[in-house]
Coordinates of C-alpha atoms and ligand atoms in Angstrom, one line a residue:
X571 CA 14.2 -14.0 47.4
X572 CA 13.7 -11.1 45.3
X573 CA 10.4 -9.9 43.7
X574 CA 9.8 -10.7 40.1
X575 CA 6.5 -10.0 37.6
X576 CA 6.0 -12.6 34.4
X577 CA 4.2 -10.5 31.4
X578 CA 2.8 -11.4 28.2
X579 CA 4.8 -8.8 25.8
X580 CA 1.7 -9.2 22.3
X581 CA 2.7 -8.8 19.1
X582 CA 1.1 -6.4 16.0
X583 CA -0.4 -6.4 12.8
X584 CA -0.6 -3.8 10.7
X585 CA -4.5 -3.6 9.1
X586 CA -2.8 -0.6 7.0
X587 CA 0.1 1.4 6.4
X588 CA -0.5 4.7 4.5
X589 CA 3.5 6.5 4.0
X590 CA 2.4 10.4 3.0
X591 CA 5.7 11.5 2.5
X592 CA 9.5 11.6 4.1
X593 CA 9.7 14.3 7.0
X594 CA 12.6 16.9 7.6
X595 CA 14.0 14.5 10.5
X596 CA 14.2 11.7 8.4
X597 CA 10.9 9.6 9.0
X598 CA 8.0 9.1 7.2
X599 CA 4.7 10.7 8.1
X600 CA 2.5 7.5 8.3
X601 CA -1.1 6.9 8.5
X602 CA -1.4 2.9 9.7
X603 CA -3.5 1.1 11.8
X604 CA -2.0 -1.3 14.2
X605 CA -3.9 -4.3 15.9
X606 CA -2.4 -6.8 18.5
X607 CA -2.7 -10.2 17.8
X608 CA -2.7 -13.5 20.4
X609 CA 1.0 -14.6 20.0
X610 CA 3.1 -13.1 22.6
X611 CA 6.7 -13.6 24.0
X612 CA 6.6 -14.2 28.1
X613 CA 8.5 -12.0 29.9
X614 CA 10.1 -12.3 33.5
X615 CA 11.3 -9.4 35.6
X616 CA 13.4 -9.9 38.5
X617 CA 14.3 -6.6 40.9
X618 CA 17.8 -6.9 41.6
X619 CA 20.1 -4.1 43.7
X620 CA 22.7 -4.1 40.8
X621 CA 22.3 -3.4 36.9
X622 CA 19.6 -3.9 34.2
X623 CA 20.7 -7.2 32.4
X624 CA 18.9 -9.3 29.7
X625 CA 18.8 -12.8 29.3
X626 CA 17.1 -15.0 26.3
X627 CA 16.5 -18.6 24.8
X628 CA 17.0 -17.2 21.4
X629 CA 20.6 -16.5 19.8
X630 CA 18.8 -13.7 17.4
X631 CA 17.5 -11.4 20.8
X632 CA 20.6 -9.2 21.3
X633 CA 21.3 -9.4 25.6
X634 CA 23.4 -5.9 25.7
X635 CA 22.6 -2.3 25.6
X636 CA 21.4 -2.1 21.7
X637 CA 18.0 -4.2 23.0
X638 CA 15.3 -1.8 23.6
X639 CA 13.5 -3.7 26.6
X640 CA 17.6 -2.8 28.2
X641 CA 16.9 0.7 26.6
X642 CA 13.5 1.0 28.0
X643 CA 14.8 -0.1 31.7
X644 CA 17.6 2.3 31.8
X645 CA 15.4 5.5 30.4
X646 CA 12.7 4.2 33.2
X647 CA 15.9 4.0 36.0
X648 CA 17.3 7.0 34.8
X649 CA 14.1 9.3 34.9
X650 CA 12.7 8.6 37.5
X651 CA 15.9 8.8 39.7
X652 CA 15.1 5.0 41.2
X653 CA 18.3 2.7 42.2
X654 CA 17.3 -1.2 42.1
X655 CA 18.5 -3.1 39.0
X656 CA 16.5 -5.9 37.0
X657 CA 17.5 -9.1 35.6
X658 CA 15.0 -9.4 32.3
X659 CA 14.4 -12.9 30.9
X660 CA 12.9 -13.0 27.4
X661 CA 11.3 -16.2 25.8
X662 CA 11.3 -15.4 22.5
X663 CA 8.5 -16.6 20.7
X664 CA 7.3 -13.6 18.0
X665 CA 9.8 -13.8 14.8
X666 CA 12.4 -11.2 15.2
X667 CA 12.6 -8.7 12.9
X668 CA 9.3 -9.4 11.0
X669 CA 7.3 -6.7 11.0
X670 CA 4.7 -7.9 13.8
X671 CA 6.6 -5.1 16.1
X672 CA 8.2 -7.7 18.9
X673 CA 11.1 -5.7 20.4
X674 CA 9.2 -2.9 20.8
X675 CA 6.5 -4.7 22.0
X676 CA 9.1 -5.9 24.6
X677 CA 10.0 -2.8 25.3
X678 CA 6.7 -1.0 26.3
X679 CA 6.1 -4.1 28.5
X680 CA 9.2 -3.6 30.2
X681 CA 7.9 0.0 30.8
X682 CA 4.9 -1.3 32.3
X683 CA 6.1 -4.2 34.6
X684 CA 9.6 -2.0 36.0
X685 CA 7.3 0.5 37.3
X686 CA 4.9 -2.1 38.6
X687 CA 7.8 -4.1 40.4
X688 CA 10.0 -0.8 41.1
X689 CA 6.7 0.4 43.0
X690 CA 7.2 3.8 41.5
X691 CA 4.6 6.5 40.3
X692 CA 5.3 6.8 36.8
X693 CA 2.7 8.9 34.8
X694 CA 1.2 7.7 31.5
X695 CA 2.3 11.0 30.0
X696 CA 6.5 9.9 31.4
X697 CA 5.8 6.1 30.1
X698 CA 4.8 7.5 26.7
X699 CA 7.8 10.2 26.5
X700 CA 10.2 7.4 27.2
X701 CA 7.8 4.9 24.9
X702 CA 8.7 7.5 21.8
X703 CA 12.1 7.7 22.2
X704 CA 13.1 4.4 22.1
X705 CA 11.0 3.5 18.5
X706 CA 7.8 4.5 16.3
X707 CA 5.9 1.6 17.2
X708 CA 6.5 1.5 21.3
X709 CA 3.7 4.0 22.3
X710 CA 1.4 1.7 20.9
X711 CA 2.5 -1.6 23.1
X712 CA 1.3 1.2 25.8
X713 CA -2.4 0.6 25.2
X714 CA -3.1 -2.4 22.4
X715 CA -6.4 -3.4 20.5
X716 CA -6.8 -1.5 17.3
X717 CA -5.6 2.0 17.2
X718 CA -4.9 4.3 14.5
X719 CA -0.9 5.7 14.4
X720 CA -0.2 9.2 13.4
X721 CA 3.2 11.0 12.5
X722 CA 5.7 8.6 12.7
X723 CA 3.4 5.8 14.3
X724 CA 3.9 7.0 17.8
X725 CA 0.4 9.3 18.1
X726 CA -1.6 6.4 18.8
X727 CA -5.5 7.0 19.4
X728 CA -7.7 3.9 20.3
X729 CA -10.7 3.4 18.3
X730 CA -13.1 0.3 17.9
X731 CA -11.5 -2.8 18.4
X732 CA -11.6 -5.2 14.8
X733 CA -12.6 -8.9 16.0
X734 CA -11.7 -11.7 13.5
X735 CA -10.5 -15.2 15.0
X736 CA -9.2 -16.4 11.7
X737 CA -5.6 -15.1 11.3
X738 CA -3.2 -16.4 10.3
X739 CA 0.8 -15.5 10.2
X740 CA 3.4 -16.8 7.9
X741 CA 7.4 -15.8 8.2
X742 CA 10.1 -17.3 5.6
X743 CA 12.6 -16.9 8.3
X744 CA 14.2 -14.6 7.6
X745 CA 14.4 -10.6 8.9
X746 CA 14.1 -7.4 7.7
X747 CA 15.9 -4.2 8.5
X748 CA 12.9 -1.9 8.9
X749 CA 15.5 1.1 8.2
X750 CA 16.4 -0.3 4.7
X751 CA 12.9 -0.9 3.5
X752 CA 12.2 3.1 4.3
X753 CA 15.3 4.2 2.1
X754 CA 13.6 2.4 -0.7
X755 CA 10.7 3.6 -1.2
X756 CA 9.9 5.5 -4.3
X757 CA 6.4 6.6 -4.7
X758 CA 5.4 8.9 -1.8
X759 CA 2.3 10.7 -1.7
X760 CA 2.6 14.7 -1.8
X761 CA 3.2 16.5 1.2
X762 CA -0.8 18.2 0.3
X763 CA -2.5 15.0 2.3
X764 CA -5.3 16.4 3.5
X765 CA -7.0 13.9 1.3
X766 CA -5.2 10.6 3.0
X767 CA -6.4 11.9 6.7
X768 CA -10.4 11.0 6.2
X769 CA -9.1 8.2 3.8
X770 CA -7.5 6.5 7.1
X771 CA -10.0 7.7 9.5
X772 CA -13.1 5.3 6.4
X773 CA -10.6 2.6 6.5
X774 CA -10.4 2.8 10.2
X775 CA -13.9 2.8 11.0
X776 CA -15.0 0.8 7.6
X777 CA -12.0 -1.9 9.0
X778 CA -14.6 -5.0 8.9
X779 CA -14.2 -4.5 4.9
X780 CA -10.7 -5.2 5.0
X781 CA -10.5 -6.4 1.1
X782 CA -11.0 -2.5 0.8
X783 CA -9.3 -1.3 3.5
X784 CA -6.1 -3.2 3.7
X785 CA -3.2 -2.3 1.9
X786 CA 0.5 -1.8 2.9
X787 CA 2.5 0.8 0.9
X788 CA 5.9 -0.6 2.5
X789 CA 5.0 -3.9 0.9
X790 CA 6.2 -3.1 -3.0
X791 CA 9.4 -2.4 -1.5
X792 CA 9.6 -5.5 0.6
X793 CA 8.2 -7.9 -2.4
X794 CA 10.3 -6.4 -4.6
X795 CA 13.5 -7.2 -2.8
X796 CA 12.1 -11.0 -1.8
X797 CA 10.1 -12.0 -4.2
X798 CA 9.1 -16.0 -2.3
X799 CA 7.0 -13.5 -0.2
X800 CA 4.6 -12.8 -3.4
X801 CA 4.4 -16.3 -3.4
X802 CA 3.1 -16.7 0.0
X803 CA 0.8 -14.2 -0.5
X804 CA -0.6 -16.2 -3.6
X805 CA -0.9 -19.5 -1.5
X806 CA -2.5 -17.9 1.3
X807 CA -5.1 -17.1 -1.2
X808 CA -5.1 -20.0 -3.0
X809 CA -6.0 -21.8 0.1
X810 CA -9.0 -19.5 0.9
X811 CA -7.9 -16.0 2.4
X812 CA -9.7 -13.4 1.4
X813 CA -6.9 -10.8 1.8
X814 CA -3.3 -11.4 2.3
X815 CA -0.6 -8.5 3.1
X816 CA 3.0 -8.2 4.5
X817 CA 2.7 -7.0 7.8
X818 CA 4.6 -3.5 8.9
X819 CA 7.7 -3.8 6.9
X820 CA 8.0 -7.4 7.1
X821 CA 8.6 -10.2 6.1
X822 CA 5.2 -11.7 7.9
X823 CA 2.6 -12.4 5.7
X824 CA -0.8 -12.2 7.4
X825 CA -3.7 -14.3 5.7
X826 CA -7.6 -13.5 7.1
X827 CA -9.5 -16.3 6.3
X828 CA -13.5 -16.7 7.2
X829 CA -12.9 -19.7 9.5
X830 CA -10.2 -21.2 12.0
X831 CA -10.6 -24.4 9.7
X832 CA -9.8 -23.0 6.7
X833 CA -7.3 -21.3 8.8
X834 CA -5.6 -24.4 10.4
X835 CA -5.8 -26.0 7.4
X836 CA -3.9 -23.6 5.5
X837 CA -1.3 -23.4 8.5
X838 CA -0.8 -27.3 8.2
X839 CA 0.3 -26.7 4.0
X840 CA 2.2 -24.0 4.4
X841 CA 3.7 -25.3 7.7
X842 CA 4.7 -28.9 5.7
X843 CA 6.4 -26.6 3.0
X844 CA 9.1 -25.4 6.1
X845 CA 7.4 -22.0 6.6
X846 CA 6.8 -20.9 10.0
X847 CA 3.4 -20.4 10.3
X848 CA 1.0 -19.4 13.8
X849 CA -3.0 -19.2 13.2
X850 CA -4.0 -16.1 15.7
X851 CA -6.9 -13.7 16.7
X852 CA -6.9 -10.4 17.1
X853 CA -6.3 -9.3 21.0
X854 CA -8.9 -5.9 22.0
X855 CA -8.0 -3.3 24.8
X856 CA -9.5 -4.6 27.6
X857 CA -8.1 -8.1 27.3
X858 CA -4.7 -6.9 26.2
X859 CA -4.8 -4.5 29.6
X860 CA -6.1 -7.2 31.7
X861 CA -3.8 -10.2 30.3
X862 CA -0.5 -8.7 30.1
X863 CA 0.5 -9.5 33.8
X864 CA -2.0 -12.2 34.4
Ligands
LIG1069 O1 11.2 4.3 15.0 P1 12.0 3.0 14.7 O2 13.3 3.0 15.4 O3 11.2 1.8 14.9 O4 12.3 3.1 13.1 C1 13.3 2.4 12.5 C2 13.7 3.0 11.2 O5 12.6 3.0 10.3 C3 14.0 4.5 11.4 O6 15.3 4.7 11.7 C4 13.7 5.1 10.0 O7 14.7 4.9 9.1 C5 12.5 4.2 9.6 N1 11.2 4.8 9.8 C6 10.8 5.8 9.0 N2 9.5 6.4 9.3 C7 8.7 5.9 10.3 C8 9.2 4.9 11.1 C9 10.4 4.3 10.8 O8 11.4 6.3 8.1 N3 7.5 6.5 10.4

């Protein structure tokens, strides 16, 4: 029998999204900072001698080439010059396309098992290379906890992990082209942002205030074009959150509420009204390093 690895592959929040302005190759310079949280789709890598092929349980998870856990394989095969396959299973169990960053979370974990059960020597500095290329938020999926993203969201530097039990996650089911909610955004900040740097690095340290610190300047766009998500936002509330925001570029809704009762409670109404709802904590470093193949 061949050798296989099971991994946890997290899923993010965004605490904030800052957009400065829209760069000469087409992104946005972004100031955010991301956060993993404690749902997670499991994994299963199997070393094979013949190609890089994906398998799911869910009809949404693409299974050719356009998947970025394929993408992040073939870059790993490719670079590093090694010739065994892999046979990827994914249980899908983070929304897809919902702003709480699953494919690429899928495909920094691929990143990490391959060269785990390829028994190569791939550097940090090659994984994060690769981890850029294939999408803004991969890098990230690299390291976990809370970290604050720079440029396009792919600088990522760690800083002190945000502890709050009492998440919890709503999706309407359905996704959101992250592409489409970029093109529609109107009000940038000037390119001058000197201003918005120490405004991220306050709301980064100061994150324990997150009535002041949160705020998500993708989310006019994304309310704007699904307005049921406003209403989500105002039940969450309503049932005793003290801050509400779309996650990323959504269409999660996170609620943080001061207890997991509150919270559980609020994921039983919102549930019974056919929204999917998951009550979650925050995941730091050190447990995200130590859990992910566990
Ligand atoms: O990097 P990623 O492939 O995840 O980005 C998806 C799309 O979102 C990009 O093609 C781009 O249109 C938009 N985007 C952006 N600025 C960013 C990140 C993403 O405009 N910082």
């Amino acid at each position: 029998m061949s050798e296989s690895i099971t991994a946890r592959s997290y899923a993010k929040i965004n605490w904030t999204l800052e957009v400065l302005y829209r760069r000469d190759d087409g992104y946005h310079e972004l100031r955010t900072i991301f956060q993993t949280v404690s749902i997670y789709d499991v994994l299963k890598f199997q070393a094979t001698s013949g190609p890089i092929e994906i398998v799911s349980n869910n009809d949404l998870v693409p299974c050719d080439e356009s998947n970025l856990a394929y993408k992040a394989a073939a870059k790993l095969r490719e670079s590093t010059g090694v010739e065994q396959g892999a046979v990827i299973e994914i249980d899908k169990r983070i929304p897809v396309a919902a702003g709480l960053g699953g494919g690429s979370s899928n495909a920094a974990t691929t990143l990490l098992a391959l060269a785990r059960l390829w028994q190569m020597p791939a550097s940090p500095q090659l994984l994060f290379e690769i981890a850029a290329s294939l999408g803004s938020d991969v890098p990230f999926f690299l390291y976990g906890g809370t970290a604050l993203g720079i440029g396009r969201g792919e600088e990522v530097y760690s800083i002190r992990d945000v502890e709050d039990a009492s998440l919890l996650l709503v999706n309407p089911g359905f996704a959101v082209p992250t592409a489409g909610v970029y093109s529609k955004l109107k009000r940038l900040t000037s390119k001058e942002s000197n201003r918005i740097i120490p405004f991220a690095l306050l709301a980064a340290n100061g994150i324990c205030e997150l009535t002041l610190a949160a705020r998500n300047d993708l989310e006019e766009v994304v309310l704007a074009a699904h307005p049921e998500l406003q209403q989500i936002k105002l039940r969450l509330i309503g049932l005793g959150a003290r801050q509400a925001l779309v996650s990323g570029s959504g269409a999660t809704v996170f609620g943080v509420f001061d207890n997991l009762l509150a919270t559980v409670e609020a994921a039983r109404e919102l549930g019974a009204a056919g929204l999917w709802c998951e009550p979650v904590r925050t995941i730091g470093r050190d447990e995200y390093q130590s859990t992910i193949f566990e």
